[in-house]
Amino acid sequence: TSTYNSGYMTGDIKGAWNVDTDVTTLGTSSDPVVGQNLISNGTFSSDTSGWTIIHHAERSTHNVASGYFHVEGNSSADSAWNASFLMSNGTVSSGAKYQISFDIRSNVAMYTSSSGAGHASWVELGGTFTAFSNVSSTGGSWVTRTFIATAGSANSGAAELRFGQDAPDISTGKYVDIDNVSIKVLGIPDRSVNANGLAVHGTPIVSAVATGAELKCISGFSASNYLEQPYNSDLDFGTGDFSISVWAKITAGAATGYLYNRLSDAGTGAYHRLHTITDVLHFNNINTGYTMPNDISTFIAVCRRSGVLYVYANGVEVFSVSHTNNYVDNGLEKVKIGVSFNNANPLTGSLALLRVSATAPTAAQIKEIYEAEKPLFQENA
C-alpha cells in the first residue's frame, strides 16, 4: 500500500512483518505479548464474565446463547443514544498499536438512520470513540481495525470495547450477535491474513533500508532489544514444505548473529533458526557454506521442498541437502528476531521484509521475488 510494503507473500503464508513507512521509533512495553488476546472472554462460551453489561433505561435485552452475545432492542419510542452495549475491561498502553477484531454472526437493522449517524459498534479509549463507525448492517462478517491507543481524561489506559444498538431503531426484533472478540498488541504488524504481529522488546532501531528510501528495516539488536512472537501453531510445519525469507544486511566482525530463531526459552523442543557464524549462513546446525557480504542488503530464502532443503541468495541457489526434520513442537516455542532463544548472540546488522510460509516457492518464483523487490533497496526508492 502507500504506507507499507509486505513483500511477496507465497502460498500458505504464515507471517509477513514490516513497519509502516512513517514509523521512526518502535513502541515498547514492560510485558509485550503480541498475539495474546487482552479480552479474557471474547468467545462468550458460557457467560459474560469479564464484561460489564449496561442498559440505558432498560431499552434492550441481552443473553448469551450458543456461545455468542445477543443484544436486542425492546422500545422504539425512546431514541436516546447507546440503547444497550457490553463493555470490556481490558487495558492498553498509550502510544502502543493494537488490532481489534470481532465477528458479526448476524443482525437485523442495527441502524437505520438515513444520515448514517448510527454506530452499530464502537471502541472507547479513555472517553474517546475511535476505530469503528457504521461497521456493517449485514451478518456473517469479520471486522478488523488497527488503532494506536491514546490516554484520555477519563479511564486513562482503559480499553472499553462496546457493542450495542443505536438510535433511532432500537425496537424489538432489531438485534446484533457478536462473537470472537479480541484486542491484540500489534508491535510490528503482520501483513498476512493471519495478523500475528511481533512484540517489540526494548528499543530496536528503525531506519531506511537506503538513503532516502521509504522502506524501513530494523537493527540495533541486543539482549534487551529484539522482536518476539509467542507460540504459534501455524509454524508447526511437521515434515512438510516451508520457507523463510528476509532481506538482511550483515556487518562484519560478529562471531554469531541470529536472524530468525524459533525455540523455547529452555532451549528444548523442535526448532528452526537462521543465523550467521563469522558471516557464514547456517540453518539450524547446517553450514550452508555461503558467506554473507558485509554491509549490502542480501535477499535470503531458505525453503524445504519435497524433503530437500534449499538456500538461495539474491535469487540464486547456493546450497541444498536432504532434510526431513519433523517440526512439530511442544507448545512452548517462541519466535525471536535478532537474538537466540536466550537473548544471546544478537545480530550485527539489519533486517527487512521477513516472511514465513508453509509453502516453498519454486526456484523461478524466488528469482522473480528478488528481481521485483531489489529496487526497493536503492537510494530514494
mmCIF file of C-alpha atoms in Angstrom:
data_model
loop_
_atom_site.group_PDB
_atom_site.id
_atom_site.type_symbol
_atom_site.label_atom_id
_atom_site.label_comp_id
_atom_site.label_asym_id
_atom_site.label_seq_id
_atom_site.Cartn_x
_atom_site.Cartn_y
_atom_site.Cartn_z
ATOM 1 C CA THR A 1 0.000 0.000 0.000
ATOM 2 C CA SER A 2 1.082 3.626 0.175
ATOM 3 C CA THR A 3 2.148 3.209 3.814
ATOM 4 C CA TYR A 4 3.847 -0.188 3.922
ATOM 5 C CA ASN A 5 5.212 -2.992 1.770
ATOM 6 C CA SER A 6 4.698 -6.645 2.656
ATOM 7 C CA GLY A 7 6.987 -8.144 0.047
ATOM 8 C CA TYR A 8 5.799 -11.141 -1.941
ATOM 9 C CA MET A 9 3.665 -13.498 0.147
ATOM 10 C CA THR A 10 3.959 -17.095 -1.044
ATOM 11 C CA GLY A 11 1.203 -19.707 -0.910
ATOM 12 C CA ASP A 12 0.119 -20.631 2.614
ATOM 13 C CA ILE A 13 1.703 -17.526 4.138
ATOM 14 C CA LYS A 14 2.059 -17.582 7.931
ATOM 15 C CA GLY A 15 3.627 -14.180 8.573
ATOM 16 C CA ALA A 16 4.891 -11.112 6.715
ATOM 17 C CA TRP A 17 6.318 -8.439 9.000
ATOM 18 C CA ASN A 18 7.347 -4.882 8.223
ATOM 19 C CA VAL A 19 6.728 -1.459 9.766
ATOM 20 C CA ASP A 20 4.920 1.478 8.169
ATOM 21 C CA THR A 21 6.922 3.926 6.093
ATOM 22 C CA ASP A 22 6.227 6.767 8.559
ATOM 23 C CA VAL A 23 7.394 4.865 11.677
ATOM 24 C CA THR A 24 10.576 6.320 13.158
ATOM 25 C CA THR A 25 10.639 4.607 16.572
ATOM 26 C CA LEU A 26 9.217 1.371 17.916
ATOM 27 C CA GLY A 27 6.935 1.437 20.947
ATOM 28 C CA THR A 28 7.840 -0.806 23.836
ATOM 29 C CA SER A 29 6.072 -2.389 26.768
ATOM 30 C CA SER A 30 7.188 -3.865 30.069
ATOM 31 C CA ASP A 31 5.450 -7.081 29.062
ATOM 32 C CA PRO A 32 4.698 -7.019 25.343
ATOM 33 C CA VAL A 33 2.782 -10.139 24.368
ATOM 34 C CA VAL A 34 1.771 -9.938 20.733
ATOM 35 C CA GLY A 35 -0.958 -12.336 19.736
ATOM 36 C CA GLN A 36 -2.366 -12.758 23.255
ATOM 37 C CA ASN A 37 -5.974 -11.632 23.481
ATOM 38 C CA LEU A 38 -6.373 -8.873 26.072
ATOM 39 C CA ILE A 39 -10.067 -9.752 26.297
ATOM 40 C CA SER A 40 -10.457 -12.568 28.821
ATOM 41 C CA ASN A 41 -13.786 -13.862 27.483
ATOM 42 C CA GLY A 42 -14.126 -12.949 23.839
ATOM 43 C CA THR A 43 -15.972 -16.129 22.870
ATOM 44 C CA PHE A 44 -18.809 -15.929 25.436
ATOM 45 C CA SER A 45 -18.549 -19.680 25.819
ATOM 46 C CA SER A 46 -20.959 -19.801 28.762
ATOM 47 C CA ASP A 47 -21.422 -16.356 30.259
ATOM 48 C CA THR A 48 -20.424 -12.687 30.096
ATOM 49 C CA SER A 49 -17.666 -12.763 32.707
ATOM 50 C CA GLY A 50 -15.082 -10.076 32.072
ATOM 51 C CA TRP A 51 -17.713 -7.765 30.567
ATOM 52 C CA THR A 52 -19.940 -5.071 32.014
ATOM 53 C CA ILE A 53 -23.495 -5.165 30.687
ATOM 54 C CA ILE A 54 -25.067 -1.721 30.513
ATOM 55 C CA HIS A 55 -28.691 -0.876 29.753
ATOM 56 C CA HIS A 56 -29.845 2.657 29.133
ATOM 57 C CA ALA A 57 -33.251 2.941 30.805
ATOM 58 C CA GLU A 58 -33.758 -0.781 30.163
ATOM 59 C CA ARG A 59 -34.304 -0.185 26.459
ATOM 60 C CA SER A 60 -32.839 -3.549 25.448
ATOM 61 C CA THR A 61 -32.378 -7.140 26.453
ATOM 62 C CA HIS A 62 -29.376 -9.418 26.125
ATOM 63 C CA ASN A 63 -28.404 -13.022 26.540
ATOM 64 C CA VAL A 64 -25.556 -15.414 25.861
ATOM 65 C CA ALA A 65 -26.825 -18.202 23.648
ATOM 66 C CA SER A 66 -24.818 -20.886 21.874
ATOM 67 C CA GLY A 67 -21.565 -19.159 22.701
ATOM 68 C CA TYR A 68 -22.188 -15.644 21.417
ATOM 69 C CA PHE A 69 -23.602 -12.370 22.734
ATOM 70 C CA HIS A 70 -27.092 -11.324 21.605
ATOM 71 C CA VAL A 71 -28.402 -7.775 22.105
ATOM 72 C CA GLU A 72 -31.992 -6.942 21.129
ATOM 73 C CA GLY A 73 -33.958 -3.717 21.452
ATOM 74 C CA ASN A 74 -37.307 -3.564 23.208
ATOM 75 C CA SER A 75 -38.515 0.006 22.695
ATOM 76 C CA SER A 76 -38.797 2.078 19.531
ATOM 77 C CA ALA A 77 -40.165 5.122 21.324
ATOM 78 C CA ASP A 78 -37.005 6.155 23.071
ATOM 79 C CA SER A 79 -34.421 7.460 20.618
ATOM 80 C CA ALA A 80 -31.657 8.216 23.084
ATOM 81 C CA TRP A 81 -28.180 7.166 22.064
ATOM 82 C CA ASN A 82 -26.494 3.962 23.231
ATOM 83 C CA ALA A 83 -29.512 1.737 23.579
ATOM 84 C CA SER A 84 -27.529 -1.111 25.039
ATOM 85 C CA PHE A 85 -23.981 -2.365 24.955
ATOM 86 C CA LEU A 86 -21.472 -4.622 26.580
ATOM 87 C CA MET A 87 -18.139 -3.275 27.683
ATOM 88 C CA SER A 88 -14.801 -4.997 28.198
ATOM 89 C CA ASN A 89 -12.425 -4.060 30.953
ATOM 90 C CA GLY A 90 -9.096 -4.706 29.220
ATOM 91 C CA THR A 91 -6.266 -2.181 29.478
ATOM 92 C CA VAL A 92 -3.998 -0.737 26.821
ATOM 93 C CA SER A 93 -0.784 1.294 26.881
ATOM 94 C CA SER A 94 -0.831 4.799 25.474
ATOM 95 C CA GLY A 95 1.088 5.036 22.211
ATOM 96 C CA ALA A 96 1.087 1.283 21.531
ATOM 97 C CA LYS A 97 -0.555 -0.158 18.414
ATOM 98 C CA TYR A 98 -3.398 -2.681 18.696
ATOM 99 C CA GLN A 99 -5.674 -4.690 16.472
ATOM 100 C CA ILE A 100 -9.330 -5.193 17.355
ATOM 101 C CA SER A 101 -11.319 -7.973 15.718
ATOM 102 C CA PHE A 102 -14.806 -9.371 16.176
ATOM 103 C CA ASP A 103 -17.349 -11.447 14.326
ATOM 104 C CA ILE A 104 -20.821 -10.167 13.474
ATOM 105 C CA ARG A 105 -22.628 -13.509 13.391
ATOM 106 C CA SER A 106 -25.953 -11.990 12.357
ATOM 107 C CA ASN A 107 -28.063 -8.889 12.849
ATOM 108 C CA VAL A 108 -31.242 -7.185 11.804
ATOM 109 C CA ALA A 109 -31.191 -3.450 11.124
ATOM 110 C CA MET A 110 -28.504 -2.476 13.583
ATOM 111 C CA TYR A 111 -29.029 1.078 12.461
ATOM 112 C CA THR A 112 -31.418 2.706 10.005
ATOM 113 C CA SER A 113 -30.505 6.368 10.254
ATOM 114 C CA SER A 114 -30.710 7.956 6.787
ATOM 115 C CA SER A 115 -27.916 10.297 7.785
ATOM 116 C CA GLY A 116 -25.651 7.372 8.597
ATOM 117 C CA ALA A 117 -25.110 8.761 12.068
ATOM 118 C CA GLY A 118 -25.797 5.491 13.838
ATOM 119 C CA HIS A 119 -22.969 3.446 15.289
ATOM 120 C CA ALA A 120 -23.527 -0.291 15.311
ATOM 121 C CA SER A 121 -20.422 -0.832 17.399
ATOM 122 C CA TRP A 122 -17.514 1.236 18.553
ATOM 123 C CA VAL A 123 -14.458 1.379 20.732
ATOM 124 C CA GLU A 124 -13.991 3.868 23.543
ATOM 125 C CA LEU A 125 -10.487 4.525 24.826
ATOM 126 C CA GLY A 126 -10.305 6.879 27.754
ATOM 127 C CA GLY A 127 -13.513 8.608 26.778
ATOM 128 C CA THR A 128 -12.681 8.939 23.062
ATOM 129 C CA PHE A 129 -14.607 6.992 20.436
ATOM 130 C CA THR A 130 -12.396 5.577 17.741
ATOM 131 C CA ALA A 131 -11.752 2.692 15.356
ATOM 132 C CA PHE A 132 -15.341 1.701 14.458
ATOM 133 C CA SER A 133 -18.217 3.536 12.872
ATOM 134 C CA ASN A 134 -21.143 2.039 10.936
ATOM 135 C CA VAL A 135 -19.232 -1.188 10.580
ATOM 136 C CA SER A 136 -21.839 -3.226 8.731
ATOM 137 C CA SER A 137 -25.544 -3.955 8.576
ATOM 138 C CA THR A 138 -25.056 -7.482 7.263
ATOM 139 C CA GLY A 139 -24.262 -10.572 9.283
ATOM 140 C CA GLY A 140 -21.569 -13.149 8.867
ATOM 141 C CA SER A 141 -18.723 -10.643 8.563
ATOM 142 C CA TRP A 142 -15.355 -10.492 10.324
ATOM 143 C CA VAL A 143 -14.449 -6.942 11.260
ATOM 144 C CA THR A 144 -10.891 -5.837 11.982
ATOM 145 C CA ARG A 145 -9.452 -2.426 12.795
ATOM 146 C CA THR A 146 -5.992 -1.239 13.813
ATOM 147 C CA PHE A 147 -5.508 1.702 16.152
ATOM 148 C CA ILE A 148 -2.922 3.456 18.293
ATOM 149 C CA ALA A 149 -4.065 3.892 21.888
ATOM 150 C CA THR A 150 -4.194 7.373 23.379
ATOM 151 C CA ALA A 151 -4.793 8.195 27.011
ATOM 152 C CA GLY A 152 -7.948 10.201 27.710
ATOM 153 C CA SER A 153 -9.121 12.413 30.524
ATOM 154 C CA ALA A 154 -11.254 9.622 31.950
ATOM 155 C CA ASN A 155 -10.436 5.927 32.230
ATOM 156 C CA SER A 156 -6.885 6.591 31.135
ATOM 157 C CA GLY A 157 -5.357 3.369 29.941
ATOM 158 C CA ALA A 158 -8.685 1.517 29.797
ATOM 159 C CA ALA A 159 -9.861 -0.206 26.655
ATOM 160 C CA GLU A 160 -13.625 -0.025 26.754
ATOM 161 C CA LEU A 161 -14.788 -2.104 23.828
ATOM 162 C CA ARG A 162 -18.520 -1.536 23.436
ATOM 163 C CA PHE A 163 -21.111 -3.209 21.263
ATOM 164 C CA GLY A 164 -24.791 -2.421 21.002
ATOM 165 C CA GLN A 165 -27.663 -0.941 19.065
ATOM 166 C CA ASP A 166 -28.004 2.695 18.311
ATOM 167 C CA ALA A 167 -30.870 5.134 17.927
ATOM 168 C CA PRO A 168 -33.246 5.595 16.264
ATOM 169 C CA ASP A 169 -34.011 1.939 15.545
ATOM 170 C CA ILE A 170 -33.878 0.001 18.819
ATOM 171 C CA SER A 171 -37.230 -1.719 18.634
ATOM 172 C CA THR A 172 -37.990 -5.326 19.455
ATOM 173 C CA GLY A 173 -36.722 -7.632 16.749
ATOM 174 C CA LYS A 174 -33.719 -5.426 15.945
ATOM 175 C CA TYR A 175 -30.598 -7.167 17.195
ATOM 176 C CA VAL A 176 -26.917 -7.892 16.788
ATOM 177 C CA ASP A 177 -24.979 -11.071 17.623
ATOM 178 C CA ILE A 178 -21.282 -10.619 18.472
ATOM 179 C CA ASP A 179 -18.621 -13.310 18.876
ATOM 180 C CA ASN A 180 -14.852 -13.953 18.894
ATOM 181 C CA VAL A 181 -13.807 -10.557 20.222
ATOM 182 C CA SER A 182 -10.114 -9.811 20.546
ATOM 183 C CA ILE A 183 -7.739 -6.937 21.240
ATOM 184 C CA LYS A 184 -4.128 -7.831 20.434
ATOM 185 C CA VAL A 185 -0.901 -5.894 20.680
ATOM 186 C CA LEU A 186 0.497 -5.402 17.195
ATOM 187 C CA GLY A 187 4.051 -4.206 17.723
ATOM 188 C CA ILE A 188 5.362 -4.790 14.212
ATOM 189 C CA PRO A 189 2.258 -5.708 12.192
ATOM 190 C CA ASP A 190 1.846 -8.959 10.310
ATOM 191 C CA ARG A 191 0.716 -8.016 6.800
ATOM 192 C CA SER A 192 -0.528 -11.525 6.056
ATOM 193 C CA VAL A 193 -4.096 -12.716 6.586
ATOM 194 C CA ASN A 194 -3.055 -14.141 9.964
ATOM 195 C CA ALA A 195 -2.453 -10.734 11.605
ATOM 196 C CA ASN A 196 0.036 -12.135 14.153
ATOM 197 C CA GLY A 197 2.434 -9.295 14.837
ATOM 198 C CA LEU A 198 5.820 -9.197 16.546
ATOM 199 C CA ALA A 199 6.231 -7.787 20.038
ATOM 200 C CA VAL A 200 8.922 -5.143 20.494
ATOM 201 C CA HIS A 201 11.306 -5.581 23.417
ATOM 202 C CA GLY A 202 13.483 -2.617 24.311
ATOM 203 C CA THR A 203 14.268 -0.049 21.630
ATOM 204 C CA PRO A 204 15.405 -1.616 18.356
ATOM 205 C CA ILE A 205 16.276 0.955 15.698
ATOM 206 C CA VAL A 206 14.040 1.759 12.724
ATOM 207 C CA SER A 207 15.731 3.281 9.698
ATOM 208 C CA ALA A 208 15.506 3.439 5.924
ATOM 209 C CA VAL A 209 16.990 0.495 4.027
ATOM 210 C CA ALA A 210 18.950 3.012 1.942
ATOM 211 C CA THR A 211 19.456 6.777 1.938
ATOM 212 C CA GLY A 212 16.141 8.426 1.085
ATOM 213 C CA ALA A 213 14.285 5.105 0.661
ATOM 214 C CA GLU A 214 10.778 4.694 2.081
ATOM 215 C CA LEU A 215 11.127 1.016 3.015
ATOM 216 C CA LYS A 216 12.226 0.527 6.623
ATOM 217 C CA CYS A 217 14.477 -2.034 8.306
ATOM 218 C CA ILE A 218 15.132 -2.983 11.937
ATOM 219 C CA SER A 219 18.581 -3.004 13.561
ATOM 220 C CA GLY A 220 20.228 -2.297 16.922
ATOM 221 C CA PHE A 221 19.606 -5.795 18.281
ATOM 222 C CA SER A 222 20.890 -6.740 21.738
ATOM 223 C CA ALA A 223 19.974 -8.905 24.723
ATOM 224 C CA SER A 224 17.280 -6.339 25.578
ATOM 225 C CA ASN A 225 16.440 -5.107 22.054
ATOM 226 C CA TYR A 226 14.703 -7.717 19.916
ATOM 227 C CA LEU A 227 11.382 -8.838 18.417
ATOM 228 C CA GLU A 228 9.267 -11.762 19.616
ATOM 229 C CA GLN A 229 6.136 -13.777 18.934
ATOM 230 C CA PRO A 230 4.645 -16.263 21.430
ATOM 231 C CA TYR A 231 3.949 -19.852 20.449
ATOM 232 C CA ASN A 232 2.113 -20.001 17.133
ATOM 233 C CA SER A 233 0.892 -23.414 15.944
ATOM 234 C CA ASP A 234 0.908 -22.130 12.350
ATOM 235 C CA LEU A 235 4.677 -22.579 12.442
ATOM 236 C CA ASP A 236 4.497 -26.290 13.278
ATOM 237 C CA PHE A 237 5.459 -27.460 9.797
ATOM 238 C CA GLY A 238 5.839 -31.155 10.615
ATOM 239 C CA THR A 239 7.689 -32.837 7.756
ATOM 240 C CA GLY A 240 6.028 -30.642 5.145
ATOM 241 C CA ASP A 241 7.265 -27.818 2.980
ATOM 242 C CA PHE A 242 8.049 -24.378 4.365
ATOM 243 C CA SER A 243 10.026 -21.247 3.553
ATOM 244 C CA ILE A 244 11.699 -18.389 5.420
ATOM 245 C CA SER A 245 12.805 -15.305 3.520
ATOM 246 C CA VAL A 246 14.301 -11.988 4.599
ATOM 247 C CA TRP A 247 16.449 -9.121 3.348
ATOM 248 C CA ALA A 248 19.490 -8.925 5.615
ATOM 249 C CA LYS A 249 22.459 -6.581 5.836
ATOM 250 C CA ILE A 250 25.287 -8.049 7.925
ATOM 251 C CA THR A 251 28.103 -6.040 9.481
ATOM 252 C CA ALA A 252 31.475 -7.769 9.623
ATOM 253 C CA GLY A 253 33.066 -8.882 12.851
ATOM 254 C CA ALA A 254 30.300 -10.708 14.732
ATOM 255 C CA ALA A 255 31.130 -14.300 15.658
ATOM 256 C CA THR A 256 27.456 -15.360 15.709
ATOM 257 C CA GLY A 257 24.286 -13.435 14.942
ATOM 258 C CA TYR A 258 20.678 -14.628 14.775
ATOM 259 C CA LEU A 259 18.285 -13.520 12.053
ATOM 260 C CA TYR A 260 15.373 -15.810 12.949
ATOM 261 C CA ASN A 261 15.021 -18.280 15.804
ATOM 262 C CA ARG A 262 12.118 -20.457 16.968
ATOM 263 C CA LEU A 263 12.799 -22.345 20.175
ATOM 264 C CA SER A 264 11.542 -22.496 23.755
ATOM 265 C CA ASP A 265 13.085 -20.330 26.475
ATOM 266 C CA ALA A 266 14.574 -23.510 27.920
ATOM 267 C CA GLY A 267 16.250 -24.360 24.627
ATOM 268 C CA THR A 268 14.227 -27.568 24.213
ATOM 269 C CA GLY A 269 11.892 -28.926 21.549
ATOM 270 C CA ALA A 270 11.980 -28.868 17.772
ATOM 271 C CA TYR A 271 13.499 -25.694 16.392
ATOM 272 C CA HIS A 272 14.269 -23.899 13.193
ATOM 273 C CA ARG A 273 16.658 -20.996 13.091
ATOM 274 C CA LEU A 274 18.661 -18.898 10.672
ATOM 275 C CA HIS A 275 21.958 -17.413 11.830
ATOM 276 C CA THR A 276 25.475 -16.490 10.769
ATOM 277 C CA ILE A 277 28.783 -17.620 12.242
ATOM 278 C CA THR A 278 31.603 -15.270 11.182
ATOM 279 C CA ASP A 279 29.387 -14.178 8.289
ATOM 280 C CA VAL A 280 28.709 -17.761 7.070
ATOM 281 C CA LEU A 281 24.996 -18.569 6.857
ATOM 282 C CA HIS A 282 23.653 -21.505 8.874
ATOM 283 C CA PHE A 283 20.199 -23.061 9.018
ATOM 284 C CA ASN A 284 19.781 -24.960 12.281
ATOM 285 C CA ASN A 285 23.172 -26.647 12.629
ATOM 286 C CA ILE A 286 23.700 -26.908 8.890
ATOM 287 C CA ASN A 287 26.588 -24.888 7.460
ATOM 288 C CA THR A 288 25.408 -23.703 4.058
ATOM 289 C CA GLY A 289 28.890 -22.562 3.059
ATOM 290 C CA TYR A 290 27.511 -19.207 1.894
ATOM 291 C CA THR A 291 29.339 -16.133 3.204
ATOM 292 C CA MET A 292 27.114 -13.107 3.592
ATOM 293 C CA PRO A 293 28.531 -9.950 2.013
ATOM 294 C CA ASN A 294 29.122 -7.155 4.505
ATOM 295 C CA ASP A 295 27.013 -4.005 4.557
ATOM 296 C CA ILE A 296 24.980 -4.990 1.478
ATOM 297 C CA SER A 297 21.266 -5.845 1.579
ATOM 298 C CA THR A 298 21.006 -9.501 0.560
ATOM 299 C CA PHE A 299 17.843 -11.476 -0.133
ATOM 300 C CA ILE A 300 17.996 -14.823 1.675
ATOM 301 C CA ALA A 301 15.396 -17.530 1.050
ATOM 302 C CA VAL A 302 15.509 -20.888 2.829
ATOM 303 C CA CYS A 303 12.920 -23.474 1.883
ATOM 304 C CA ARG A 304 12.203 -27.147 2.199
ATOM 305 C CA ARG A 305 10.648 -28.571 -0.923
ATOM 306 C CA SER A 306 9.705 -32.283 -1.013
ATOM 307 C CA GLY A 307 12.246 -33.262 1.644
ATOM 308 C CA VAL A 308 15.126 -31.199 0.296
ATOM 309 C CA LEU A 309 16.393 -28.028 1.958
ATOM 310 C CA TYR A 310 17.391 -25.264 -0.473
ATOM 311 C CA VAL A 311 19.145 -21.989 0.299
ATOM 312 C CA TYR A 312 19.054 -19.065 -2.133
ATOM 313 C CA ALA A 313 20.977 -15.786 -2.045
ATOM 314 C CA ASN A 314 19.770 -12.983 -4.310
ATOM 315 C CA GLY A 315 17.691 -15.439 -6.307
ATOM 316 C CA VAL A 316 20.496 -17.956 -6.905
ATOM 317 C CA GLU A 317 20.665 -21.408 -5.293
ATOM 318 C CA VAL A 318 23.801 -21.648 -3.122
ATOM 319 C CA PHE A 319 23.129 -24.835 -1.143
ATOM 320 C CA SER A 320 20.883 -27.905 -0.968
ATOM 321 C CA VAL A 321 20.720 -31.046 1.181
ATOM 322 C CA SER A 322 18.234 -33.763 2.143
ATOM 323 C CA HIS A 323 16.253 -32.527 5.140
ATOM 324 C CA THR A 324 13.389 -34.424 6.793
ATOM 325 C CA ASN A 325 13.293 -32.936 10.312
ATOM 326 C CA ASN A 326 9.862 -33.086 11.937
ATOM 327 C CA TYR A 327 8.884 -29.591 13.089
ATOM 328 C CA VAL A 328 6.047 -30.453 15.474
ATOM 329 C CA ASP A 329 6.708 -28.549 18.666
ATOM 330 C CA ASN A 330 5.701 -28.759 22.309
ATOM 331 C CA GLY A 331 3.688 -25.540 22.541
ATOM 332 C CA LEU A 332 6.455 -23.584 24.271
ATOM 333 C CA GLU A 333 8.407 -22.357 21.256
ATOM 334 C CA LYS A 334 8.669 -18.638 20.621
ATOM 335 C CA VAL A 335 9.951 -16.776 17.614
ATOM 336 C CA LYS A 336 12.724 -14.328 18.413
ATOM 337 C CA ILE A 337 14.137 -11.990 15.811
ATOM 338 C CA GLY A 338 17.654 -10.602 16.171
ATOM 339 C CA VAL A 339 18.711 -12.827 19.107
ATOM 340 C CA SER A 340 18.916 -16.502 20.088
ATOM 341 C CA PHE A 341 16.398 -18.262 22.349
ATOM 342 C CA ASN A 342 18.161 -16.967 25.485
ATOM 343 C CA ASN A 343 18.629 -13.427 24.073
ATOM 344 C CA ALA A 344 22.309 -14.058 23.301
ATOM 345 C CA ASN A 345 24.230 -13.624 20.036
ATOM 346 C CA PRO A 346 22.449 -10.507 18.752
ATOM 347 C CA LEU A 347 22.594 -9.847 15.026
ATOM 348 C CA THR A 348 25.012 -7.109 13.999
ATOM 349 C CA GLY A 349 23.112 -5.722 11.047
ATOM 350 C CA SER A 350 19.563 -5.055 9.878
ATOM 351 C CA LEU A 351 16.517 -6.993 8.658
ATOM 352 C CA ALA A 352 13.586 -6.117 6.405
ATOM 353 C CA LEU A 353 10.599 -7.885 4.830
ATOM 354 C CA LEU A 354 10.753 -11.038 6.947
ATOM 355 C CA ARG A 355 8.291 -13.700 5.790
ATOM 356 C CA VAL A 356 7.457 -17.291 6.760
ATOM 357 C CA SER A 357 5.233 -19.624 4.764
ATOM 358 C CA ALA A 358 4.072 -23.244 4.852
ATOM 359 C CA THR A 359 4.648 -23.251 1.094
ATOM 360 C CA ALA A 360 8.034 -23.497 -0.611
ATOM 361 C CA PRO A 361 8.282 -21.194 -3.640
ATOM 362 C CA THR A 362 9.858 -22.566 -6.802
ATOM 363 C CA ALA A 363 13.338 -21.528 -7.896
ATOM 364 C CA ALA A 364 11.761 -19.376 -10.596
ATOM 365 C CA GLN A 365 9.485 -17.669 -8.079
ATOM 366 C CA ILE A 366 12.414 -16.921 -5.760
ATOM 367 C CA LYS A 367 14.275 -15.326 -8.658
ATOM 368 C CA GLU A 368 11.171 -13.283 -9.526
ATOM 369 C CA ILE A 369 10.787 -12.140 -5.916
ATOM 370 C CA TYR A 370 14.399 -10.991 -5.772
ATOM 371 C CA GLU A 371 14.188 -9.055 -9.034
ATOM 372 C CA ALA A 372 10.897 -7.412 -8.038
ATOM 373 C CA GLU A 373 11.980 -6.375 -4.534
ATOM 374 C CA LYS A 374 15.571 -5.366 -5.267
ATOM 375 C CA PRO A 375 14.613 -1.845 -6.460
ATOM 376 C CA LEU A 376 13.097 -1.111 -3.013
ATOM 377 C CA PHE A 377 16.619 -1.169 -1.548
ATOM 378 C CA GLN A 378 18.065 1.531 -3.799
ATOM 379 C CA GLU A 379 18.625 5.112 -2.680
ATOM 380 C CA ASN A 380 15.493 7.286 -2.783
ATOM 381 C CA ALA A 381 13.295 4.303 -3.728
#
